[in-house]
Short mmCIF file of C-alpha atoms in Angstrom, two decimals:
data_model
loop_
_atom_site.label_atom_id
_atom_site.label_comp_id
_atom_site.label_asym_id
_atom_site.label_seq_id
_atom_site.Cartn_x
_atom_site.Cartn_y
_atom_site.Cartn_z
CA MET A 1 -14.24 18.17 -6.94
CA THR A 2 -11.03 16.46 -5.95
CA ALA A 3 -9.56 12.98 -6.33
CA ALA A 4 -7.45 10.71 -4.15
CA LEU A 5 -5.10 7.96 -5.26
CA ASP A 6 -3.51 5.50 -2.84
CA LEU A 7 -0.84 3.76 -4.91
CA GLY A 8 0.05 0.89 -2.61
CA SER A 9 2.37 -1.85 -3.80
CA HIS A 10 -0.39 -4.38 -2.97
CA THR A 11 -3.44 -2.44 -4.21
CA PHE A 12 -4.21 0.77 -6.09
CA ARG A 13 -7.24 2.54 -4.59
CA SER A 14 -8.98 5.74 -5.58
CA LEU A 15 -11.74 7.96 -4.22
CA ARG A 16 -13.36 10.75 -6.17
CA GLY A 17 -16.14 13.10 -5.18
CA THR A 18 -18.83 13.46 -7.81
CA ASN A 19 -22.50 14.50 -7.57
CA ASP A 20 -22.41 14.64 -3.76
CA LYS A 21 -21.11 11.09 -3.40
CA LEU A 22 -17.78 9.27 -3.28
CA VAL A 23 -16.89 6.78 -5.97
CA ALA A 24 -14.33 4.14 -4.96
CA ARG A 25 -12.24 2.00 -7.29
CA SER A 26 -9.44 -0.49 -6.73
CA VAL A 27 -7.15 -2.81 -8.67
CA ARG A 28 -4.17 -5.01 -7.89
CA PRO A 29 -0.91 -3.87 -9.61
CA VAL A 30 0.09 -7.33 -10.81
CA TYR A 31 0.22 -9.29 -14.04
CA VAL A 32 0.43 -12.88 -15.28
CA VAL A 33 2.19 -13.98 -18.47
CA LEU A 34 1.05 -17.28 -20.00
CA PRO A 35 2.10 -19.26 -23.06
CA ASP A 36 -0.32 -18.64 -25.92
CA ASN A 37 -1.63 -22.18 -26.25
CA THR A 38 -4.95 -23.99 -26.33
CA LEU A 39 -4.95 -24.85 -22.62
CA HIS A 40 -4.67 -21.26 -21.42
CA GLN A 41 -7.00 -19.95 -24.13
CA ARG A 42 -9.73 -22.36 -22.96
CA ARG A 43 -9.18 -21.42 -19.34
CA LEU A 44 -9.52 -17.72 -20.16
CA GLU A 45 -12.68 -18.35 -22.16
CA LYS A 46 -14.14 -20.20 -19.17
CA LEU A 47 -13.25 -17.34 -16.82
CA GLY A 48 -14.59 -14.75 -19.23
CA ARG A 49 -11.62 -12.49 -18.52
CA GLY A 50 -10.06 -10.15 -21.04
CA HIS A 51 -6.39 -10.46 -21.92
CA SER A 52 -3.78 -9.16 -24.33
CA ARG A 53 -1.30 -10.87 -26.63
CA CYS A 54 2.39 -10.11 -26.55
CA ASP A 55 4.48 -12.07 -29.05
CA THR A 56 3.84 -15.73 -28.18
CA HIS A 57 2.30 -15.05 -24.77
CA LEU A 58 -1.00 -14.03 -23.19
CA VAL A 59 -0.97 -11.23 -20.63
CA LEU A 60 -3.51 -10.64 -17.85
CA LEU A 61 -3.47 -7.47 -15.79
CA GLY A 62 -4.83 -6.51 -12.40
CA ASP A 63 -7.81 -8.36 -10.96
CA ALA A 64 -7.99 -10.69 -13.97
CA ALA A 65 -4.45 -11.82 -13.18
CA VAL A 66 -5.35 -12.34 -9.52
CA GLU A 67 -8.40 -14.44 -10.39
CA TYR A 68 -6.43 -16.63 -12.80
CA SER A 69 -3.63 -16.99 -10.27
CA ARG A 70 -5.97 -18.15 -7.52
CA GLN A 71 -7.85 -20.64 -9.66
CA PHE A 72 -4.88 -22.25 -11.41
CA GLU A 73 -2.07 -21.68 -8.85
CA VAL A 74 0.02 -19.55 -11.23
CA PRO A 75 2.00 -16.85 -9.39
CA CYS A 76 1.38 -13.20 -10.20
CA THR A 77 4.24 -10.81 -10.88
CA ASP A 78 4.24 -7.54 -8.92
CA LEU A 79 4.44 -4.35 -10.95
CA LEU A 80 5.97 -2.59 -7.94
CA PRO A 81 8.44 -5.17 -6.58
CA GLY A 82 9.62 -3.98 -3.20
CA GLY A 83 7.46 -0.89 -3.70
CA VAL A 84 9.65 0.40 -6.52
CA VAL A 85 8.91 1.15 -10.19
CA PRO A 86 11.56 -0.71 -12.23
CA SER A 87 13.57 2.06 -13.87
CA HIS A 88 14.27 0.45 -17.26
CA ASP A 89 11.21 -1.68 -17.97
CA SER A 90 9.02 -0.01 -20.58
CA LEU A 91 6.49 -2.87 -20.56
CA ASN A 92 6.11 -2.55 -16.79
CA HIS A 93 5.53 1.19 -17.20
CA GLN A 94 2.82 0.56 -19.80
CA PHE A 95 1.05 -1.89 -17.50
CA LEU A 96 1.17 0.62 -14.63
CA GLU A 97 -0.29 3.32 -16.87
CA VAL A 98 -3.18 1.05 -17.88
CA LEU A 99 -4.00 0.10 -14.28
CA LEU A 100 -3.70 3.63 -12.95
CA SER A 101 -6.08 4.81 -15.66
CA SER A 102 -8.56 2.10 -14.66
CA VAL A 103 -8.94 3.53 -11.13
CA LEU A 104 -8.52 7.24 -11.93
CA PRO A 105 -11.15 8.59 -14.36
CA GLN A 106 -10.39 11.55 -16.57
CA SER A 107 -10.64 14.83 -14.63
CA ALA A 108 -13.89 16.77 -14.77
CA TYR A 109 -12.20 20.15 -15.26
CA PRO A 110 -8.65 21.49 -15.85
CA GLY A 111 -6.50 21.65 -12.74
CA GLU A 112 -8.62 19.32 -10.61
CA LYS A 113 -6.53 18.27 -7.62
CA CYS A 114 -5.43 14.68 -7.13
CA SER A 115 -3.58 13.84 -3.94
CA PHE A 116 -1.59 10.62 -4.16
CA THR A 117 0.65 8.37 -2.12
CA GLN A 118 3.21 5.89 -3.38
CA PRO A 119 5.07 3.00 -1.73
CA GLY A 120 8.09 3.97 0.33
CA SER A 121 7.61 7.69 -0.24
CA THR A 122 9.00 10.26 2.17
CA LEU A 123 8.76 13.98 1.75
CA SER A 124 11.66 14.58 4.11
CA ALA A 125 15.01 16.04 3.20
CA SER A 126 16.36 12.52 2.77
CA LEU A 127 14.33 12.26 -0.44
CA ALA A 128 16.90 14.46 -2.14
CA ARG A 129 19.46 11.72 -1.50
CA GLN A 130 17.21 9.08 -3.11
CA PRO A 131 17.16 9.83 -6.85
CA SER A 132 15.26 6.62 -7.59
CA ARG A 133 12.39 7.81 -5.35
CA VAL A 134 12.44 11.24 -7.02
CA ARG A 135 12.14 9.61 -10.45
CA GLN A 136 9.33 7.39 -9.18
CA THR A 137 7.41 10.42 -7.92
CA GLU A 138 7.90 12.08 -11.30
CA PHE A 139 6.68 8.92 -13.04
CA PHE A 140 3.36 8.87 -11.16
CA ASP A 141 3.12 12.66 -11.39
CA ARG A 142 3.26 12.41 -15.18
CA LEU A 143 0.61 9.67 -15.35
CA ILE A 144 -1.73 11.68 -13.13
CA ARG A 145 -1.25 14.80 -15.25
CA GLN A 146 -2.12 12.77 -18.33
CA ARG A 147 -5.52 12.14 -16.71
CA GLY A 148 -6.00 15.91 -16.49
CA TYR A 149 -5.24 16.45 -12.78
CA THR A 150 -2.85 18.63 -10.83
CA PRO A 151 -0.92 16.14 -8.64
CA ALA A 152 -0.47 16.79 -4.92
CA PRO A 153 1.90 14.17 -3.43
CA ALA A 154 1.51 13.09 0.19
CA THR A 155 2.99 10.38 2.36
CA ALA A 156 0.81 7.44 3.36
CA GLY A 157 1.40 8.34 7.01
CA GLU A 158 0.26 11.91 6.45
CA ALA A 159 -2.92 10.67 4.74
CA LEU A 160 -3.60 8.19 7.56
CA ALA A 161 -3.16 10.94 10.17
CA LEU A 162 -5.53 13.29 8.36
CA ALA A 163 -8.16 10.56 8.19
CA GLU A 164 -7.86 9.21 11.74
CA LEU A 165 -6.48 11.85 14.12
CA VAL A 166 -9.46 14.20 14.05
CA GLU A 167 -10.18 13.95 17.80
CA SER A 168 -6.58 14.87 18.64
CA ARG A 169 -6.69 17.82 16.21
CA PHE A 170 -4.51 16.03 13.67
CA SER A 171 -1.67 15.57 16.16
CA GLY A 172 0.01 12.24 16.79
CA ILE A 173 2.03 9.52 15.09
CA ALA A 174 0.88 7.50 12.08
CA LEU A 175 2.43 4.16 11.12
CA VAL A 176 1.27 2.60 7.85
CA MET A 177 2.29 -1.06 7.62
CA GLY A 178 2.16 -1.55 3.87
CA ALA A 179 3.08 -4.56 1.76
CA ALA A 180 6.50 -3.19 0.82
CA SER A 181 7.42 -0.84 3.68
CA CYS A 182 6.24 0.85 6.86
CA GLU A 183 5.61 4.60 6.54
CA ILE A 184 5.97 6.96 9.52
CA THR A 185 4.60 10.47 9.94
CA VAL A 186 4.69 12.65 13.04
CA MET A 187 1.90 15.25 12.88
CA GLN A 188 1.24 18.40 14.92
CA GLY A 189 -1.95 20.33 14.19
CA GLY A 190 -2.18 18.95 10.66
CA HIS A 191 1.44 19.74 9.78
CA GLY A 192 3.96 16.99 9.21
CA LEU A 193 6.93 17.37 11.56
CA SER A 194 8.76 14.29 10.37
CA HIS A 195 8.41 11.57 7.75
CA GLY A 196 10.25 8.28 7.43
CA SER A 197 10.17 4.81 5.93
CA ILE A 198 11.16 1.41 7.31
CA PRO A 199 12.15 -1.18 4.65
CA LEU A 200 9.86 -3.81 6.12
CA GLY A 201 6.49 -4.87 4.71
CA GLY A 202 3.68 -7.37 4.94
CA SER A 203 4.87 -9.22 1.83
CA ILE A 204 7.81 -10.46 3.93
CA VAL A 205 5.31 -12.05 6.33
CA ASP A 206 3.48 -13.79 3.47
CA GLU A 207 6.68 -15.18 1.95
CA GLN A 208 8.01 -16.41 5.28
CA PHE A 209 4.63 -17.94 6.19
CA ALA A 210 4.60 -19.84 2.87
CA ARG A 211 8.25 -20.89 3.19
CA GLU A 212 7.91 -22.24 6.72
CA ARG A 213 4.78 -24.17 5.73
CA GLY A 214 6.66 -25.65 2.76
CA ASP A 215 4.05 -24.23 0.40
CA CYS A 216 5.50 -23.59 -3.06
CA CYS A 217 4.18 -22.94 -6.55
CA THR A 218 5.69 -23.03 -10.04
CA ASP A 219 5.78 -20.08 -12.42
CA VAL A 220 5.43 -20.31 -16.21
CA LEU A 221 9.20 -20.80 -16.52
CA GLY A 222 9.14 -23.78 -14.18
CA ARG A 223 10.76 -22.00 -11.25
CA GLN A 224 9.78 -22.95 -7.68
CA MET A 225 8.90 -20.10 -5.30
CA PRO A 226 7.01 -19.60 -2.02
CA ASN A 227 3.26 -19.48 -2.63
CA ALA A 228 2.86 -16.05 -1.03
CA ALA A 229 -0.55 -15.48 -2.61
CA ARG A 230 -2.06 -18.55 -0.93
CA ALA A 231 -0.30 -17.70 2.33
CA CYS A 232 -1.88 -14.24 2.21
CA ARG A 233 -5.35 -15.69 1.61
CA ASP A 234 -4.94 -18.23 4.39
CA LYS A 235 -3.74 -15.71 6.97
CA GLU A 236 -6.78 -13.51 6.27
CA GLN A 237 -9.09 -16.46 7.00
CA LEU A 238 -7.62 -17.51 10.35
CA SER A 239 -10.19 -17.70 13.13
CA HIS A 240 -8.26 -16.54 16.19
CA PRO A 241 -6.23 -13.41 16.93
CA LEU A 242 -2.44 -13.56 16.79
CA ILE A 243 -2.23 -13.13 20.56
CA ALA A 244 -4.39 -16.24 21.17
CA PRO A 245 -3.50 -18.75 18.44
CA VAL A 246 -5.01 -22.23 18.42
CA SER A 247 -4.14 -24.03 15.18
CA ARG A 248 -0.63 -24.82 13.93
CA ASP A 249 -0.86 -22.15 11.23
CA GLU A 250 -2.09 -19.57 13.73
CA LYS A 251 0.83 -20.29 16.05
CA LEU A 252 3.30 -20.06 13.17
CA LEU A 253 1.82 -16.82 11.91
CA GLY A 254 1.75 -15.41 15.44
CA LYS A 255 5.48 -16.08 15.77
CA ILE A 256 6.23 -14.44 12.41
CA TYR A 257 4.07 -11.39 13.13
CA ARG A 258 5.56 -10.87 16.58
CA GLN A 259 9.02 -10.56 15.03
CA PHE A 260 7.65 -8.34 12.26
CA VAL A 261 5.99 -5.99 14.77
CA LEU A 262 9.10 -6.00 16.99
CA ASP A 263 11.24 -4.91 14.02
CA ALA A 264 8.69 -2.25 13.05
CA ALA A 265 8.60 -0.89 16.62
CA ALA A 266 12.40 -0.77 16.69
CA GLY A 267 12.45 1.15 13.40
CA LEU A 268 9.83 3.56 14.73
CA ALA A 269 11.87 4.10 17.90
CA ARG A 270 15.00 4.88 15.88
CA HIS A 271 13.13 7.41 13.77
CA LEU A 272 11.57 9.14 16.77
CA ALA A 273 14.88 9.21 18.65
CA LYS A 274 16.46 11.19 15.80
CA GLY A 275 13.78 13.88 15.80
CA GLN A 276 13.56 17.04 17.85
CA PHE A 277 9.91 17.95 18.45
CA PRO A 278 9.92 20.71 21.07
CA GLU A 279 6.23 21.58 20.52
CA PHE A 280 5.01 18.02 20.14
CA ARG A 281 2.32 17.15 22.67
CA GLN A 282 2.95 14.14 24.87
CA PRO A 283 1.47 11.68 25.68
CA THR A 284 0.18 11.09 22.19
CA THR A 285 -1.79 8.70 19.99
CA LEU A 286 -0.24 6.20 17.59
CA VAL A 287 -2.56 5.22 14.75
CA LEU A 288 -1.81 2.09 12.77
CA GLY A 289 -2.86 1.52 9.16
CA GLY A 290 -2.09 -0.67 6.18
CA GLY A 291 -2.85 -4.32 5.52
CA SER A 292 -1.27 -5.60 8.73
CA ALA A 293 -3.55 -3.33 10.78
CA ASN A 294 -6.39 -5.65 9.75
CA MET A 295 -4.78 -8.65 11.45
CA PRO A 296 -6.42 -9.21 14.88
CA GLY A 297 -3.77 -8.85 17.54
CA VAL A 298 -1.23 -6.70 15.69
CA CYS A 299 -2.39 -3.52 17.43
CA GLU A 300 -2.05 -5.16 20.86
CA ILE A 301 1.41 -6.58 20.06
CA LEU A 302 2.61 -3.18 18.86
CA ALA A 303 1.25 -1.51 22.01
CA GLU A 304 3.34 -3.90 24.13
CA HIS A 305 6.52 -2.51 22.58
CA VAL A 306 5.78 1.20 22.12
CA GLN A 307 4.29 1.74 25.58
CA ARG A 308 7.29 0.35 27.44
CA PRO A 309 9.46 2.66 29.58
CA GLY A 310 12.30 4.15 27.56
CA PHE A 311 10.41 4.49 24.26
CA PRO A 312 11.43 7.87 22.74
CA VAL A 313 7.87 9.29 22.81
CA LYS A 314 5.21 8.78 25.47
CA ILE A 315 2.31 6.98 23.75
CA ASP A 316 -0.93 6.66 25.69
CA ARG A 317 -3.08 5.06 23.01
CA VAL A 318 -2.57 2.75 20.04
CA GLN A 319 -5.48 2.45 17.65
CA ALA A 320 -5.91 0.58 14.39
CA ALA A 321 -7.60 2.03 11.31
CA THR A 322 -9.05 -1.01 9.60
CA ALA A 323 -11.22 0.64 6.92
CA THR A 324 -10.07 -0.38 3.45
CA TYR A 325 -10.00 3.16 2.04
CA THR A 326 -8.61 4.99 5.09
CA VAL A 327 -5.42 6.22 3.38
CA ALA A 328 -7.35 7.17 0.24
CA ARG A 329 -9.82 9.11 2.41
CA GLY A 330 -6.90 10.94 3.99
CA CYS A 331 -5.60 11.75 0.51
CA LEU A 332 -8.99 13.23 -0.33
CA ILE A 333 -8.74 15.49 2.74
CA HIS A 334 -5.21 16.43 1.69
CA ALA A 335 -6.41 17.30 -1.83
CA GLU A 336 -9.20 19.49 -0.42
CA LEU A 337 -6.72 21.31 1.83
CA GLU A 338 -4.35 21.85 -1.09
CA ALA A 339 -7.21 23.23 -3.21
CA GLN A 340 -8.18 25.62 -0.39
CA ARG A 341 -4.59 26.82 0.01
CA GLN A 342 -4.32 27.44 -3.71
CA SER A 343 -7.58 29.41 -3.68
CA GLN A 344 -6.35 31.51 -0.76
CA ARG A 345 -3.05 32.25 -2.51
CA SER A 346 -4.89 33.27 -5.67
CA ALA A 347 -7.15 35.63 -3.70
CA ALA A 348 -4.25 37.26 -1.83
#
């Protein structure tokens, strides 16, 4: 058996094979801190949600925090702001450990493989020049080992390619539009030729959408901020695709997403222009994943930019992977491949 862990800054997802079936789990890596008073105690009793006490405050983690936030318009706090684990926040680290444990059950046997992705990860040489990313990888590596697994890190783009580029024999380009960043992987026959990250994510869209609508909320300290959570919910409920907006909100969101996709395409072009891929087959497929891939019209807008003359790589097809657990499924394939390679090395 193997396990897969997609540690996105918006959602943690896991897949684990057991008894000839896949078990999926997910949780949001967020929390809410509330004053420990009668009002919030009664609200929590009504919701029937568990919570913890910390000094004079009540703490809700994960989906309980999301539910409270939605019902009472209290903003959640991200545990991975900007896709990064805060380096000197022991309470944040404890919360992450609790939530990771909730989606990753204890391993069934010693050495069970667990392939995992993390926000903004790249396995390229540039990682050596990013000590914060190295420490973050080590942080998640340690938590996974505590659950009894042997960690096998992968990029989100690599996992997406393994899950979606079967027909092209695992060759093509994968672009994961996550909440905190866009992850790029160029694959040839199942081997990653290049990995990169664009510091641009869907959370920027949500914040801008809320700001331009004038939609704000107040946190427990009385601070005003864009109501990104409500903006995210509203954008997911729009009726028409971004390329054919009707309502005022749809037109506004279409404008924001067009700029977002344009910036992502420009970042992808810069990355591809730097690479030398003499054996890379062209024309090729670009597969799009992440939360923004679920937005109707994003795939078409991206195709407009990447299929223009002068783009560094000839792309004949742009396809969107909209399944919720696509990256986690790719991680599961990666874990199986790593287990096979280890078995082959042991037998040699």
